[in-house]
Amino acid sequence: MKHILFIMCLLCSPAVLMSQTRVEKKIATKASGYGVTYSLPVTSLIINIEVIKETRIAGRYYRYAEKYLGVKDAVTEDAVSHELGKITLENKGIPDANNTYTVEFKAGTVAPYVYLTEDGLLCSINADYTPPAAPATSPAQTEKPKNRAGSATAVFTEELLMAGSMARQAEVAAKQIYHIRESKMDILTGDADNLPPDGEAMKLVIAQLEEQESALTTLFTGTRTTETSYYDVRIMPQDNLEDEILFRFSQKAGLLDADDLGGAPVYMNLTATERAPELTPKEAEKKEKMKGIIYNVPGKAAVEIRTAQEALFKSEVQVVQFGTYELLAPAMFEDKKTPVKVLFYPETGALKQIIQ
C-alpha cells in the first residue's frame, strides 16, 4: 500500500520547506495525573524539487547580430524552457493517531517535564530540548531584465528611425553602439572634448552610456531571464516502491502531476535495507502488555529518484513503518533526587540519548 500525498509549488526559498520545529514544555502535575500524552510518528518523505525556467525573447535585429557585433549565440526566436535543478529529500514525522501514549510519573518525582513538538511528537523527558537550526538557504531569485526597449527607443536617432529596411536599421543601430563605446573610451582616457567635471559626474555619464549600449545591443542579442521555483512531493511509504511515478517533467511545461502524460515520468525506487521481523501473535500480545515509555526503532531504506536516462538522487533514509518499537522501564524515572534525562529524535520517534 502506498500513498502520494500532494505536490506543492513555492516561488521562494526552499528554507520554507524546512522551517524550524516549534516545541512546547509540558509539566506533569497532579491535575494531569502526573502524565503527559504524546504521539509517535510515521515517516513521511518530502522530495524537494528545484525547477529553473528560462524565458528567451529574440531581438528585433537578431539576424544581423553576428554580422555587425560578432555575436554567434543571439536568441533567434521567443521560447520558454524548463530544466530540473537540485533534488533533496527530507524525512518528516507525522503524528500517528493509532500510536498515542502517556508518559506517567510517580507523585513526588523532582520537577518531571516533557518537551513535545507543537503536534505532539516526543522530543525529551526531564531534559531541555532545542530544535536543530534550519539549514541556511539564500532566497530564490528571479533574474529580470531592465526595460531595454524603452531605453533603446530613447537613443534612436533620426537616421535610425528614417532607415527604410530592417537591414539598414540594424546597420545604423550597430554604428550607434560603436559610437557609444568610443565615447566611453574617450571619457575614460580623458580624450573627450567635454569631460565630466568630477568623478561622480563621470560615473553617472558612464552608467548612462552603458545603459544605452546595453539597450541597443539587446535589439541584436535578445534577452534571457531565469526564474527558479521549488516544489515538494510528499509520500508515506508502507512497503517497497518500484518505479513509482512521483511526477512528470516537460521542458516546455515544467513539473506536472504524475498522471499528466504531457511530460516524461520521474520515478522513485524505495527498498527496505533494514526491516524488523514480524512478531508472532503471542510475541505481539506480550509486547502490548508491557508498560513503559514507548519509542520507535525505525528500519532503513535505500532511495533512488531517477528518469529513464539518469539517476537524480540517491540516499538511505530511516523509515518508521519498516521498524518496531521498544520500551523504557518506568523504574528509570522513579528516582526522586536525580531524574533520568532522555532525548529522542522527534521526526522518527527513535531514542537519541539517555543521561543518568
Coordinates of C-alpha atoms in Angstrom, one line a residue:
M1 CA 0.0 0.0 0.0
K2 CA 1.4 3.4 -0.9
H3 CA 0.3 6.9 -0.9
I4 CA 1.4 10.0 -2.9
L5 CA 0.1 12.9 -0.8
F6 CA 0.4 16.0 -2.9
I7 CA 2.6 18.3 -4.9
M8 CA 3.0 22.0 -3.8
C9 CA 4.8 24.8 -5.6
L10 CA 6.7 27.5 -3.7
L11 CA 8.1 30.5 -5.6
C12 CA 10.5 31.2 -2.8
S13 CA 13.4 29.8 -0.8
P14 CA 13.5 26.0 0.0
A15 CA 14.1 27.0 3.6
V16 CA 10.3 27.5 3.7
L17 CA 10.1 23.7 3.3
M18 CA 12.4 23.1 6.2
S19 CA 11.2 25.6 8.7
Q20 CA 12.4 25.2 12.3
T21 CA 10.4 22.9 14.6
R22 CA 8.5 24.6 17.4
V23 CA 8.5 22.8 20.7
E24 CA 6.4 23.1 23.9
K25 CA 7.3 22.2 27.5
K26 CA 4.7 20.1 29.3
I27 CA 4.9 19.7 33.1
A28 CA 3.4 16.7 34.7
T29 CA 1.1 17.9 37.5
K30 CA -1.3 16.4 39.9
A31 CA -4.2 17.8 37.8
S32 CA -3.0 15.8 34.8
G33 CA -2.4 12.6 36.9
Y34 CA 1.4 13.2 36.6
G35 CA 1.1 12.2 33.0
V36 CA 1.8 13.8 29.6
T37 CA 0.3 12.5 26.4
Y38 CA 2.5 12.2 23.3
S39 CA 2.3 10.6 19.8
L40 CA 4.8 8.5 17.9
P41 CA 5.3 9.5 14.2
V42 CA 5.1 7.6 11.0
T43 CA 7.6 8.5 8.3
S44 CA 6.6 10.9 5.5
L45 CA 9.2 11.6 2.9
I46 CA 9.3 15.1 1.3
I47 CA 11.0 15.3 -2.0
N48 CA 12.1 18.9 -2.7
I49 CA 12.4 19.7 -6.4
E50 CA 14.1 22.8 -7.9
V51 CA 12.8 23.8 -11.4
I52 CA 14.6 26.5 -13.4
K53 CA 12.6 28.3 -16.0
E54 CA 14.3 30.3 -18.8
T55 CA 12.4 32.8 -21.0
R56 CA 14.1 33.9 -24.2
I57 CA 12.9 36.8 -26.3
A58 CA 14.5 37.5 -29.7
G59 CA 15.8 40.9 -30.5
R60 CA 14.5 42.9 -33.5
Y61 CA 17.8 42.6 -35.4
Y62 CA 18.9 39.1 -34.4
R63 CA 19.6 38.2 -38.0
Y64 CA 22.4 40.7 -38.0
A65 CA 23.9 40.0 -34.6
E66 CA 26.9 38.1 -36.0
K67 CA 27.4 40.3 -39.0
Y68 CA 27.6 43.6 -37.1
L69 CA 28.5 42.6 -33.5
G70 CA 30.2 39.2 -33.9
V71 CA 27.7 37.6 -31.6
K72 CA 27.0 34.0 -32.5
D73 CA 24.6 32.9 -29.8
A74 CA 21.9 35.5 -30.2
V75 CA 18.4 34.5 -29.3
T76 CA 16.7 33.8 -32.7
E77 CA 13.1 33.0 -31.5
D78 CA 10.9 33.6 -28.5
A79 CA 10.8 30.5 -26.3
V80 CA 10.3 29.2 -22.8
S81 CA 12.1 26.1 -21.4
H82 CA 12.5 24.4 -18.1
E83 CA 15.1 22.2 -16.5
L84 CA 15.3 20.2 -13.3
G85 CA 17.7 21.6 -10.7
K86 CA 18.7 20.1 -7.4
I87 CA 16.6 17.4 -5.8
T88 CA 16.7 16.8 -2.0
L89 CA 14.8 14.7 0.5
E90 CA 13.5 15.5 4.0
N91 CA 12.4 12.9 6.5
K92 CA 9.3 14.3 8.2
G93 CA 7.5 12.6 11.0
I94 CA 3.7 12.8 11.1
P95 CA 1.8 12.0 14.3
D96 CA 0.2 8.6 14.2
A97 CA -3.2 8.7 15.7
N98 CA -3.0 5.0 16.4
N99 CA 0.1 5.4 18.5
T100 CA -0.6 7.9 21.2
Y101 CA 0.7 7.2 24.7
T102 CA 1.1 8.9 28.1
V103 CA 4.4 9.5 29.9
E104 CA 3.5 8.7 33.6
F105 CA 5.5 9.9 36.6
K106 CA 5.1 8.9 40.2
A107 CA 4.0 11.7 42.6
G108 CA 7.0 13.3 44.2
T109 CA 9.4 13.0 41.3
V110 CA 11.5 16.1 41.1
A111 CA 10.1 18.5 38.5
P112 CA 9.0 16.0 35.9
Y113 CA 8.5 17.5 32.5
V114 CA 8.4 16.6 28.8
Y115 CA 9.2 18.5 25.6
L116 CA 6.8 18.0 22.7
T117 CA 6.6 19.4 19.2
E118 CA 3.6 21.5 18.5
D119 CA 1.8 18.5 17.0
G120 CA 2.6 16.3 20.0
L121 CA 5.7 14.3 19.0
L122 CA 8.1 13.4 21.8
C123 CA 11.4 15.3 22.0
S124 CA 12.7 14.8 25.5
I125 CA 11.9 13.7 29.1
N126 CA 13.3 15.6 32.0
A127 CA 15.8 17.4 29.6
D128 CA 15.7 20.7 27.9
Y129 CA 15.3 20.5 24.1
T130 CA 16.4 22.9 21.4
P131 CA 15.3 22.1 17.9
P132 CA 18.1 22.0 15.3
A133 CA 18.5 25.1 13.3
A134 CA 17.0 25.1 9.8
P135 CA 19.7 25.0 7.1
A136 CA 20.8 28.4 5.9
T137 CA 19.5 29.0 2.4
S138 CA 19.6 32.0 0.2
P139 CA 16.2 33.2 -1.1
A140 CA 15.4 32.2 -4.6
Q141 CA 15.9 34.9 -7.1
T142 CA 14.4 35.7 -10.5
E143 CA 16.7 37.5 -13.0
K144 CA 14.6 40.2 -14.6
P145 CA 15.9 42.4 -17.5
K146 CA 15.7 46.1 -17.3
N147 CA 13.3 47.9 -19.6
R148 CA 15.7 47.8 -22.5
A149 CA 13.1 48.5 -25.1
G150 CA 12.3 51.9 -23.6
S151 CA 16.0 52.8 -23.2
A152 CA 16.7 51.8 -26.8
T153 CA 13.8 53.9 -28.1
A154 CA 15.2 56.9 -26.2
V155 CA 18.5 56.7 -28.1
F156 CA 17.0 56.1 -31.6
T157 CA 18.5 58.7 -33.9
E158 CA 16.6 60.3 -36.7
E159 CA 18.8 58.3 -39.1
L160 CA 17.7 55.0 -37.5
L161 CA 14.0 56.0 -37.4
M162 CA 14.1 57.0 -41.1
A163 CA 16.0 53.9 -42.3
G164 CA 13.7 52.1 -44.7
S165 CA 14.7 48.4 -44.4
M166 CA 15.4 46.2 -41.4
A167 CA 18.9 45.6 -42.7
R168 CA 19.6 49.4 -42.9
Q169 CA 18.1 49.9 -39.4
A170 CA 20.4 47.2 -38.0
E171 CA 23.4 48.8 -39.6
V172 CA 22.6 52.2 -38.1
A173 CA 21.9 50.7 -34.7
A174 CA 25.3 48.9 -34.8
K175 CA 27.0 52.2 -35.6
Q176 CA 25.3 53.8 -32.6
I177 CA 26.7 51.0 -30.4
Y178 CA 30.2 51.5 -31.6
H179 CA 29.9 55.3 -31.3
I180 CA 28.8 54.9 -27.6
R181 CA 31.7 52.6 -27.0
E182 CA 34.1 55.2 -28.4
S183 CA 32.5 57.9 -26.3
K184 CA 33.0 55.8 -23.2
M185 CA 36.7 55.1 -24.1
D186 CA 37.3 58.8 -24.8
I187 CA 35.9 59.8 -21.3
L188 CA 37.9 57.1 -19.5
T189 CA 41.1 58.1 -21.3
G190 CA 40.5 61.8 -21.0
D191 CA 40.3 62.4 -24.7
A192 CA 36.8 63.6 -24.8
D193 CA 36.2 67.3 -25.7
N194 CA 33.8 67.8 -22.8
L195 CA 34.9 65.8 -19.8
P196 CA 32.6 65.5 -16.8
P197 CA 33.5 68.0 -14.1
D198 CA 34.2 65.4 -11.3
G199 CA 34.3 61.7 -10.5
E200 CA 30.7 61.4 -9.6
A201 CA 29.5 63.1 -12.8
M202 CA 31.8 60.7 -14.7
K203 CA 30.2 57.7 -13.1
L204 CA 26.8 59.0 -14.0
V205 CA 27.7 59.6 -17.6
I206 CA 29.4 56.2 -18.0
A207 CA 26.4 54.5 -16.4
Q208 CA 24.0 56.2 -18.8
L209 CA 26.2 55.3 -21.8
E210 CA 26.4 51.7 -20.7
E211 CA 22.6 51.5 -20.3
Q212 CA 22.2 52.9 -23.8
E213 CA 24.7 50.5 -25.2
S214 CA 23.0 47.5 -23.5
A215 CA 19.6 48.6 -24.7
L216 CA 20.8 48.8 -28.3
T217 CA 22.8 45.5 -28.0
T218 CA 19.6 43.7 -26.8
L219 CA 18.0 44.5 -30.1
F220 CA 20.6 42.2 -31.6
T221 CA 21.2 39.6 -28.9
G222 CA 17.7 39.3 -27.4
T223 CA 17.1 38.7 -23.7
R224 CA 17.3 35.6 -21.4
T225 CA 15.6 35.6 -18.0
T226 CA 15.6 32.8 -15.4
E227 CA 13.1 32.1 -12.7
T228 CA 13.5 29.4 -10.0
S229 CA 10.6 27.6 -8.4
Y230 CA 10.5 25.0 -5.7
Y231 CA 8.0 22.1 -5.4
D232 CA 7.6 19.3 -2.9
V233 CA 6.1 15.9 -3.3
R234 CA 5.2 14.0 -0.2
I235 CA 5.0 10.3 0.1
M236 CA 4.3 8.0 3.0
P237 CA 5.7 4.5 2.2
Q238 CA 4.0 1.4 3.6
D239 CA 6.2 -1.0 1.6
N240 CA 8.9 -1.1 -1.0
L241 CA 8.3 1.1 -4.1
E242 CA 9.5 0.1 -7.6
D243 CA 9.3 2.7 -10.4
E244 CA 6.7 4.7 -8.6
I245 CA 6.0 7.8 -10.6
L246 CA 6.5 10.8 -8.4
F247 CA 5.8 13.5 -11.0
R248 CA 6.3 14.1 -14.7
F249 CA 8.5 16.7 -16.3
S250 CA 8.4 18.6 -19.6
Q251 CA 11.0 21.1 -20.9
K252 CA 8.1 23.2 -22.2
A253 CA 5.6 22.9 -19.4
G254 CA 7.9 22.2 -16.4
L255 CA 6.8 20.0 -13.5
L256 CA 3.5 18.1 -14.0
D257 CA 1.3 15.8 -12.0
A258 CA 2.1 12.1 -12.1
D259 CA -1.0 11.4 -14.3
D260 CA -0.3 14.1 -16.8
L261 CA 1.0 12.4 -19.9
G262 CA 2.4 15.8 -21.2
G263 CA 5.7 15.1 -19.6
A264 CA 8.3 12.3 -19.1
P265 CA 8.0 10.4 -15.8
V266 CA 10.4 10.8 -12.8
Y267 CA 10.5 7.6 -10.8
M268 CA 11.2 6.7 -7.2
N269 CA 12.6 3.3 -6.0
L270 CA 12.5 2.6 -2.3
T271 CA 13.9 -0.7 -1.0
A272 CA 14.0 -1.7 2.7
T273 CA 17.6 -2.5 3.8
E274 CA 16.8 -3.0 7.5
R275 CA 13.3 -4.3 8.3
A276 CA 12.1 -5.5 11.7
P277 CA 11.0 -9.2 11.7
E278 CA 7.2 -9.6 12.1
L279 CA 6.2 -10.7 15.6
T280 CA 4.1 -13.8 16.1
P281 CA 0.7 -13.2 17.6
K282 CA 2.0 -14.4 21.0
E283 CA 5.0 -12.1 20.9
A284 CA 2.8 -9.1 19.8
E285 CA 0.4 -9.8 22.7
K286 CA 3.2 -10.0 25.2
K287 CA 4.7 -6.7 24.0
E288 CA 1.3 -5.0 24.1
K289 CA 1.0 -5.8 27.8
M290 CA 4.4 -4.3 28.7
K291 CA 4.4 -0.9 30.4
G292 CA 6.9 1.9 30.0
I293 CA 7.9 4.8 27.7
I294 CA 7.3 3.5 24.2
Y295 CA 9.6 4.7 21.4
N296 CA 10.3 3.7 17.8
V297 CA 13.2 1.7 16.4
P298 CA 13.0 2.7 12.7
G299 CA 14.0 0.5 9.8
K300 CA 16.1 1.7 6.9
A301 CA 15.5 2.0 3.2
A302 CA 17.6 2.9 0.1
V303 CA 16.0 5.6 -2.0
E304 CA 16.7 6.4 -5.7
I305 CA 14.9 9.1 -7.8
R306 CA 15.6 8.8 -11.5
T307 CA 14.4 9.5 -15.0
A308 CA 14.5 6.8 -17.7
Q309 CA 18.0 8.0 -18.6
E310 CA 19.8 9.0 -15.3
A311 CA 19.8 8.9 -11.5
L312 CA 18.9 12.3 -10.0
F313 CA 19.1 11.4 -6.3
K314 CA 20.4 8.5 -4.1
S315 CA 20.4 8.2 -0.3
E316 CA 19.4 6.0 2.6
V317 CA 16.6 7.0 5.0
Q318 CA 15.1 5.8 8.2
V319 CA 11.5 4.6 7.8
V320 CA 9.4 4.0 10.9
Q321 CA 7.0 1.8 9.0
F322 CA 9.8 -0.7 8.4
G323 CA 10.8 -0.9 12.1
T324 CA 9.4 -1.8 15.5
Y325 CA 9.1 -0.2 19.0
E326 CA 10.7 -0.7 22.3
L327 CA 10.1 0.5 25.9
L328 CA 11.9 2.3 28.6
A329 CA 11.1 0.8 32.1
P330 CA 9.1 3.1 34.3
A331 CA 11.5 2.5 37.2
M332 CA 14.1 4.6 35.3
F333 CA 12.1 7.7 36.2
E334 CA 11.3 7.0 39.9
D335 CA 14.5 8.4 41.4
K336 CA 13.3 11.5 43.3
K337 CA 16.7 13.1 43.6
T338 CA 18.3 12.5 40.2
P339 CA 15.8 12.0 37.5
V340 CA 16.9 10.3 34.3
K341 CA 17.1 12.5 31.2
V342 CA 16.1 11.1 27.8
L343 CA 16.4 12.7 24.4
F344 CA 14.5 11.5 21.3
Y345 CA 14.5 12.2 17.5
P346 CA 11.0 13.7 17.1
E347 CA 11.0 13.1 13.3
T348 CA 11.3 9.3 13.8
G349 CA 10.4 8.8 17.5
A350 CA 13.7 7.0 18.0
L351 CA 15.8 7.1 21.2
K352 CA 18.8 9.5 20.9
Q353 CA 20.4 9.6 24.4
I354 CA 19.9 8.6 28.0
I355 CA 21.6 10.8 30.6
Q356 CA 21.8 9.4 34.2

